[in-house]
Amino acid sequence: MAPHRKPRPAGTRMAGIRTPGLATAALTSVALLSQTANAAPPADDKPSLEEVEKKVDDLYRQAESATEKYNAAKEKTTKQRTRVGSLLDEVAQRTQKLNDARDRLGSFAAAQYRTGASAPDTTTFLLADSPQDYFDQTQLMSRLTDHQKDAVDAYATEQAATTTKRQEASQSLETLTESQSALKTAKATVQHKLATARELLSKLTAEEKARLAAIEKEKQAAADRKAEELARQQAAAAQQAAPQDSASGSGSTSGSTGTSGSAGTSGSTGSTSSSGSAGSSYATKAGKALAFARAQIGKPYVWGATGPGSYDCSGFTQAVWKAAGVTLPRTTYDQVNAGTTVSLSNIQPGDLVFFYDDISHVGLYIGNGMMIHAPKPGAYVREESIFYDGESAIHSVVRPA
């Protein structure tokens, strides 16, 4: 007899099996889509134009700082190479003297052997042809002994001096090697910074380059306004000082006509004359420097260059003042100490303006808030406001002569 068990509908069981599988697949798809959405990069991760501009400016500044380090290492290498050459020449000369002293000792030793100086006095007397020959030999050996002592002393002195010079030459060669290594490192740093800057600029579109040029133009206009403001301030200060100078001059004149106190008047006049003469001398030299600087406008900036066809910033200022008969050191680090520091309000044409905390840039002040300088790689010697990178970028002002 068949059991009275009601069979379960087939559809219900199949549905019970498929439903969890479909749900799991759906959930997995949602999770994958969510992960894909989260992992997708933003549509535009390109740096903004302002970021590119700042990055490029920073790279140029770093390259210029590395250029000054390169200049310093190159100058040190040149000096060290000269010193090594001089020391090696001196070592060669002292070695020759040492050889000469050694030869003298050898000749004295041979003379002693030939004259029988090593034999006892009695034997020498008996072997002598005559008593007079014995006494002549003895007298000669006495003289030879004195000369020999001098020769030994000379040999010892030359030997010690030669050893010392050889050690100095060896140390100088080590220093030269270190300087050459620093030179190579600085050169590689400059090249890397410039290559990175060029790469960034090369990725800009024509539109972006136009916008970047517009930003630069706005910055230049702001810097020019700042320069004009400085020029107005200096003009006002000069006008205010003019009546005082006139009164001072008339006081000196009236004082000099009086008989009493003429010595004091004379001293005052001499001091004024001396001060005026010094100012006139500087103005004359500065005029020559400015004339030379203007003739260099349009020549390219090339790192490490000192002219006449191209310059870096410190190579330019060095050449400019050399034309006026004033010798400046090679690097900005040394040029900043090659004169008298003055305030920005007292700046005069011919003064050197240094920039940034690391003193990595310098320009020649020409008046009215403007300077001539070799700005950066890819640019040319030009006139520009000393506020081209803001007043805060100005480190100091130095009067070199």
Coordinates of C-alpha atoms in Angstrom, one line a residue:
M1 CA 0.0 0.0 0.0
A2 CA 1.4 3.3 -1.1
P3 CA 2.2 5.8 1.6
H4 CA -0.2 8.8 1.9
R5 CA 2.7 11.4 1.8
K6 CA 2.1 14.5 -0.2
P7 CA 5.0 15.1 -2.5
R8 CA 6.7 18.6 -2.4
P9 CA 6.4 20.7 -5.5
A10 CA 9.5 20.5 -7.6
G11 CA 9.5 24.1 -8.5
T12 CA 9.6 25.2 -4.9
R13 CA 12.7 23.1 -4.2
M14 CA 14.5 24.4 -7.3
A15 CA 13.7 27.9 -6.4
G16 CA 15.1 27.3 -2.9
I17 CA 18.4 26.2 -4.4
R18 CA 18.8 29.0 -7.0
T19 CA 17.8 32.0 -4.9
P20 CA 20.9 32.1 -2.6
G21 CA 23.2 31.8 -5.7
L22 CA 21.6 34.7 -7.4
A23 CA 21.8 36.9 -4.3
T24 CA 25.4 36.1 -3.8
A25 CA 26.2 36.9 -7.4
A26 CA 24.4 40.2 -7.2
L27 CA 26.2 41.2 -4.0
T28 CA 29.5 40.3 -5.5
S29 CA 28.8 42.4 -8.5
V30 CA 27.9 45.4 -6.4
A31 CA 31.1 45.0 -4.3
L32 CA 33.2 44.8 -7.4
L33 CA 31.6 47.9 -8.9
S34 CA 32.1 49.7 -5.6
Q35 CA 35.8 48.8 -5.4
T36 CA 36.3 49.8 -9.0
A37 CA 34.7 53.2 -8.4
N38 CA 36.9 53.7 -5.3
A39 CA 40.1 52.7 -7.0
A40 CA 39.6 54.8 -10.1
P41 CA 42.0 57.8 -10.3
P42 CA 40.6 61.3 -10.6
A43 CA 39.9 62.3 -14.1
D44 CA 42.5 65.1 -14.0
D45 CA 45.5 64.7 -11.8
K46 CA 47.6 67.3 -13.8
P47 CA 49.1 70.0 -11.6
S48 CA 47.6 73.5 -11.9
L49 CA 49.4 76.2 -13.9
E50 CA 50.2 78.0 -10.6
E51 CA 51.8 74.8 -9.2
V52 CA 53.9 74.4 -12.4
E53 CA 55.0 78.0 -12.3
K54 CA 56.1 77.7 -8.6
K55 CA 57.8 74.4 -9.3
V56 CA 59.7 75.8 -12.2
D57 CA 60.7 78.9 -10.3
D58 CA 61.9 76.8 -7.4
L59 CA 64.0 74.6 -9.8
Y60 CA 65.6 77.6 -11.4
R61 CA 66.5 79.0 -8.0
Q62 CA 67.9 75.6 -6.9
A63 CA 69.8 75.5 -10.2
E64 CA 71.3 78.9 -9.6
S65 CA 72.2 78.0 -6.0
A66 CA 73.9 74.9 -7.4
T67 CA 75.6 77.1 -10.0
E68 CA 77.2 79.2 -7.3
K69 CA 78.4 76.1 -5.6
Y70 CA 79.8 74.9 -8.9
N71 CA 81.6 78.3 -9.3
A72 CA 83.1 78.0 -5.8
A73 CA 84.2 74.4 -6.4
K74 CA 85.7 75.4 -9.8
E75 CA 87.6 78.3 -8.3
K76 CA 88.9 76.1 -5.5
T77 CA 89.9 73.4 -7.9
T78 CA 91.8 75.9 -10.1
K79 CA 93.7 77.3 -7.0
Q80 CA 94.4 73.8 -5.7
R81 CA 95.7 72.6 -9.1
T82 CA 98.1 75.6 -9.2
R83 CA 99.3 74.8 -5.7
V84 CA 99.8 71.2 -6.5
G85 CA 101.9 72.1 -9.5
S86 CA 104.0 74.5 -7.5
L87 CA 104.5 71.9 -4.7
L88 CA 105.5 69.2 -7.2
D89 CA 108.0 71.6 -8.8
E90 CA 109.5 72.4 -5.4
V91 CA 109.7 68.7 -4.6
A92 CA 111.6 68.1 -7.8
Q93 CA 114.0 71.0 -7.0
R94 CA 114.6 69.7 -3.4
T95 CA 115.0 66.2 -4.7
Q96 CA 117.8 67.5 -7.0
K97 CA 119.4 69.2 -4.0
L98 CA 119.1 66.0 -2.0
N99 CA 120.9 64.1 -4.8
D100 CA 123.6 66.8 -4.9
A101 CA 124.2 66.5 -1.2
R102 CA 124.3 62.7 -1.5
D103 CA 126.9 63.1 -4.3
R104 CA 129.0 65.3 -2.0
L105 CA 129.0 62.7 0.7
G106 CA 130.1 60.1 -1.8
S107 CA 133.0 62.2 -3.0
F108 CA 134.2 62.8 0.6
A109 CA 134.0 59.1 1.3
A110 CA 136.0 58.3 -1.8
A111 CA 138.6 61.0 -0.8
Q112 CA 138.9 59.4 2.6
Y113 CA 139.5 56.0 1.0
R114 CA 142.1 57.4 -1.4
T115 CA 144.0 59.3 1.3
G116 CA 144.0 56.4 3.7
A117 CA 142.0 58.3 6.3
S118 CA 140.7 55.1 7.7
A119 CA 144.2 53.8 8.7
P120 CA 145.7 54.5 12.1
D121 CA 147.9 57.5 12.5
T122 CA 151.1 55.4 13.2
T123 CA 150.5 53.3 10.1
T124 CA 149.8 56.4 8.0
F125 CA 153.1 58.0 9.3
L126 CA 155.1 54.9 8.5
L127 CA 153.6 54.4 5.0
A128 CA 154.1 58.1 4.1
D129 CA 156.9 58.9 1.7
S130 CA 158.2 61.5 4.0
P131 CA 157.2 63.1 7.3
Q132 CA 156.1 66.2 5.4
D133 CA 153.7 64.0 3.3
Y134 CA 152.2 62.7 6.6
F135 CA 151.6 66.2 8.0
D136 CA 150.1 67.3 4.6
Q137 CA 147.7 64.4 4.6
T138 CA 146.7 64.9 8.2
Q139 CA 146.0 68.6 7.6
L140 CA 143.9 67.7 4.4
M141 CA 141.9 65.1 6.3
S142 CA 141.1 67.7 9.1
R143 CA 139.7 70.0 6.4
L144 CA 137.8 67.2 4.7
T145 CA 136.2 66.2 8.1
D146 CA 134.9 69.7 8.5
H147 CA 133.5 69.7 4.9
Q148 CA 132.0 66.3 5.5
K149 CA 130.2 67.4 8.6
D150 CA 128.7 70.3 6.6
A151 CA 127.7 67.9 3.8
V152 CA 126.0 65.5 6.3
D153 CA 124.1 68.4 7.9
A154 CA 123.1 69.7 4.4
Y155 CA 121.9 66.2 3.4
A156 CA 119.8 65.8 6.5
T157 CA 118.2 69.2 6.1
E158 CA 117.4 68.6 2.5
Q159 CA 116.0 65.1 3.2
A160 CA 113.7 66.5 6.0
A161 CA 112.5 69.4 3.8
T162 CA 111.9 67.1 0.8
T163 CA 109.9 64.7 2.9
T164 CA 107.8 67.6 4.2
K165 CA 107.1 68.9 0.7
R166 CA 106.2 65.5 -0.5
Q167 CA 103.6 65.2 2.3
E168 CA 102.2 68.6 1.5
A169 CA 101.9 67.7 -2.2
S170 CA 100.2 64.4 -1.3
Q171 CA 97.7 66.3 0.9
S172 CA 97.1 68.9 -1.8
L173 CA 96.4 66.2 -4.3
E174 CA 93.8 64.7 -2.0
T175 CA 92.2 68.1 -1.5
L176 CA 92.2 68.6 -5.3
T177 CA 90.5 65.2 -5.8
E178 CA 87.8 66.3 -3.2
S179 CA 87.3 69.6 -5.0
Q180 CA 87.0 67.9 -8.4
S181 CA 84.4 65.6 -6.9
A182 CA 82.4 68.5 -5.5
L183 CA 82.7 70.2 -8.9
K184 CA 81.3 67.1 -10.6
T185 CA 78.4 66.9 -8.1
A186 CA 77.5 70.5 -8.4
K187 CA 77.5 70.3 -12.2
A188 CA 75.3 67.2 -12.1
T189 CA 72.9 69.0 -9.8
V190 CA 72.6 72.0 -12.0
Q191 CA 72.0 69.8 -15.1
H192 CA 69.3 67.7 -13.3
K193 CA 67.4 70.8 -12.0
L194 CA 67.4 72.4 -15.4
A195 CA 66.3 69.2 -17.2
T196 CA 63.4 68.8 -14.8
A197 CA 62.3 72.4 -15.3
R198 CA 62.5 72.0 -19.1
E199 CA 60.4 68.8 -18.9
L200 CA 57.7 70.5 -16.9
L201 CA 57.5 73.4 -19.3
S202 CA 57.5 71.1 -22.3
K203 CA 54.3 69.5 -21.1
L204 CA 52.3 72.8 -21.1
T205 CA 49.9 73.4 -24.0
A206 CA 50.0 76.6 -26.0
E207 CA 47.1 78.0 -24.1
E208 CA 48.8 77.2 -20.8
K209 CA 52.0 78.9 -21.9
A210 CA 50.1 82.0 -22.9
R211 CA 48.4 82.0 -19.5
L212 CA 51.8 81.6 -17.8
A213 CA 53.2 84.5 -19.8
A214 CA 50.2 86.6 -18.6
I215 CA 50.9 85.7 -15.0
E216 CA 54.6 86.7 -15.4
K217 CA 53.5 90.0 -17.0
E218 CA 51.2 90.8 -14.0
K219 CA 54.1 90.0 -11.6
Q220 CA 56.4 92.2 -13.6
A221 CA 53.9 95.1 -13.5
A222 CA 53.6 94.8 -9.8
A223 CA 57.4 94.8 -9.4
D224 CA 57.6 97.9 -11.6
R225 CA 55.1 99.7 -9.5
K226 CA 57.2 98.9 -6.4
A227 CA 60.3 100.2 -8.2
E228 CA 58.6 103.5 -9.0
E229 CA 57.5 103.8 -5.4
L230 CA 61.2 103.4 -4.3
A231 CA 62.2 106.0 -6.9
R232 CA 59.6 108.5 -5.6
Q233 CA 60.8 107.9 -2.0
Q234 CA 64.4 108.5 -3.0
A235 CA 63.6 111.7 -4.9
A236 CA 61.6 113.0 -1.9
A237 CA 64.5 112.3 0.4
A238 CA 66.9 114.0 -2.0
Q239 CA 64.7 117.1 -2.1
Q240 CA 64.5 117.2 1.6
A241 CA 68.2 116.9 2.0
A242 CA 69.0 119.6 -0.6
P243 CA 68.1 122.7 1.6
Q244 CA 70.1 121.2 4.5
D245 CA 73.2 120.7 2.3
S246 CA 72.8 124.3 1.0
A247 CA 72.6 125.7 4.6
S248 CA 75.6 123.6 5.6
G249 CA 77.6 124.9 2.7
S250 CA 76.7 128.6 3.4
G251 CA 77.6 128.1 7.0
S252 CA 81.0 126.8 6.1
T253 CA 81.5 129.7 3.7
S254 CA 80.6 132.3 6.3
G255 CA 82.7 130.6 8.9
S256 CA 85.7 130.5 6.6
T257 CA 85.6 134.3 6.1
G258 CA 86.0 135.0 9.8
T259 CA 89.4 135.3 11.3
S260 CA 88.6 133.5 14.5
G261 CA 88.0 129.8 14.5
S262 CA 89.5 129.5 11.0
A263 CA 91.2 126.2 11.9
G264 CA 87.9 124.6 12.8
T265 CA 86.3 125.9 9.6
S266 CA 89.2 124.6 7.6
G267 CA 88.8 121.2 9.2
S268 CA 85.1 121.2 8.4
T269 CA 85.7 122.1 4.8
G270 CA 88.4 119.5 4.4
S271 CA 86.0 116.8 5.8
T272 CA 83.2 117.9 3.4
S273 CA 85.7 118.0 0.5
S274 CA 87.0 114.5 1.4
S275 CA 83.5 113.1 1.6
G276 CA 82.5 114.7 -1.7
S277 CA 85.6 113.4 -3.4
A278 CA 84.9 109.9 -2.2
G279 CA 81.3 110.1 -3.5
S280 CA 82.6 111.5 -6.8
S281 CA 85.1 108.7 -7.2
Y282 CA 82.4 106.0 -6.6
A283 CA 80.0 107.7 -9.0
T284 CA 82.8 107.7 -11.7
K285 CA 83.5 104.0 -11.2
A286 CA 79.8 103.2 -11.0
G287 CA 79.3 105.1 -14.3
K288 CA 81.8 102.9 -16.0
A289 CA 80.3 99.7 -14.6
L290 CA 76.8 100.8 -15.7
A291 CA 78.0 101.6 -19.2
F292 CA 79.6 98.2 -19.5
A293 CA 76.5 96.5 -18.1
R294 CA 74.1 98.1 -20.6
A295 CA 76.4 96.9 -23.4
Q296 CA 75.8 93.3 -22.2
I297 CA 72.0 93.5 -22.4
G298 CA 70.7 90.7 -24.6
K299 CA 73.5 88.2 -24.0
P300 CA 72.3 84.8 -22.8
Y301 CA 72.5 83.4 -19.2
V302 CA 74.7 80.4 -19.2
W303 CA 75.5 78.8 -15.8
G304 CA 79.2 79.0 -14.9
A305 CA 79.9 81.7 -17.6
T306 CA 81.9 84.8 -17.0
G307 CA 81.7 86.5 -20.4
P308 CA 82.2 88.0 -22.8
G309 CA 79.5 86.2 -24.8
S310 CA 77.4 84.9 -21.9
Y311 CA 77.2 85.2 -18.1
D312 CA 75.7 83.7 -15.0
C313 CA 74.6 86.2 -12.3
S314 CA 77.8 86.6 -10.4
G315 CA 80.0 86.2 -13.5
F316 CA 78.1 89.2 -14.9
T317 CA 78.6 91.5 -11.8
Q318 CA 82.3 90.4 -11.6
A319 CA 82.8 91.4 -15.2
V320 CA 80.9 94.7 -14.8
W321 CA 83.0 96.0 -12.0
K322 CA 86.2 94.7 -13.5
A323 CA 85.4 97.1 -16.4
A324 CA 85.5 99.9 -13.8
G325 CA 88.8 98.7 -12.4
V326 CA 87.4 96.9 -9.4
T327 CA 88.2 93.2 -8.8
L328 CA 85.3 91.2 -7.2
P329 CA 85.4 87.6 -6.1
R330 CA 83.8 85.0 -8.3
T331 CA 80.8 83.9 -6.3
T332 CA 77.8 85.6 -4.7
Y333 CA 78.8 84.2 -1.4
D334 CA 82.1 86.1 -1.6
Q335 CA 80.8 89.2 -3.4
V336 CA 78.4 89.9 -0.6
N337 CA 81.4 90.5 1.6
A338 CA 83.4 92.6 -0.9
G339 CA 82.2 96.0 0.0
T340 CA 80.1 98.1 2.4
T341 CA 76.6 97.0 3.2
V342 CA 74.0 99.9 2.8
S343 CA 70.3 100.1 3.5
L344 CA 67.8 99.7 0.6
S345 CA 66.7 103.3 1.2
N346 CA 70.3 104.5 0.5
I347 CA 70.9 102.4 -2.5
Q348 CA 72.8 104.0 -5.4
P349 CA 73.5 103.1 -9.0
G350 CA 76.4 100.7 -9.1
D351 CA 75.5 98.9 -5.9
L352 CA 75.0 95.2 -5.9
V353 CA 71.7 93.7 -4.8
F354 CA 71.7 90.2 -3.4
F355 CA 68.7 88.0 -3.2
Y356 CA 67.3 85.1 -1.1
D357 CA 68.5 83.6 2.2
D358 CA 71.1 81.5 0.5
I359 CA 72.5 84.6 -1.4
S360 CA 72.2 82.7 -4.7
H361 CA 71.5 85.7 -7.0
V362 CA 72.9 89.2 -7.6
G363 CA 72.2 92.1 -9.8
L364 CA 73.6 95.6 -10.5
Y365 CA 71.5 98.5 -9.4
I366 CA 71.1 101.2 -12.1
G367 CA 68.6 103.6 -10.3
N368 CA 64.9 104.1 -10.0
G369 CA 64.4 100.8 -8.4
M370 CA 65.8 98.9 -11.4
M371 CA 68.8 96.7 -12.0
I372 CA 70.6 94.9 -14.8
H373 CA 71.2 91.2 -14.2
A374 CA 71.6 87.8 -15.7
P375 CA 68.3 86.3 -14.5
K376 CA 68.1 82.5 -15.0
P377 CA 68.7 79.8 -17.6
G378 CA 66.9 80.4 -20.8
A379 CA 66.8 84.1 -20.2
Y380 CA 69.0 87.0 -21.3
V381 CA 70.8 89.8 -19.5
R382 CA 68.1 92.5 -19.0
E383 CA 66.8 95.4 -17.0
E384 CA 64.3 94.5 -14.4
S385 CA 62.8 95.7 -11.1
I386 CA 64.8 94.8 -8.0
F387 CA 61.4 93.7 -6.7
Y388 CA 60.9 91.1 -9.4
D389 CA 60.4 88.4 -6.8
G390 CA 59.0 90.6 -4.1
E391 CA 60.7 92.8 -1.5
S392 CA 61.1 89.9 0.9
A393 CA 63.5 88.2 -1.6
I394 CA 66.1 91.0 -1.3
H395 CA 68.8 89.9 1.1
S396 CA 71.1 92.9 1.2
V397 CA 72.7 95.8 -0.7
V398 CA 76.5 96.1 -1.0
R399 CA 78.6 99.0 -2.3
P400 CA 81.7 97.4 -3.8
A401 CA 84.1 100.3 -4.3

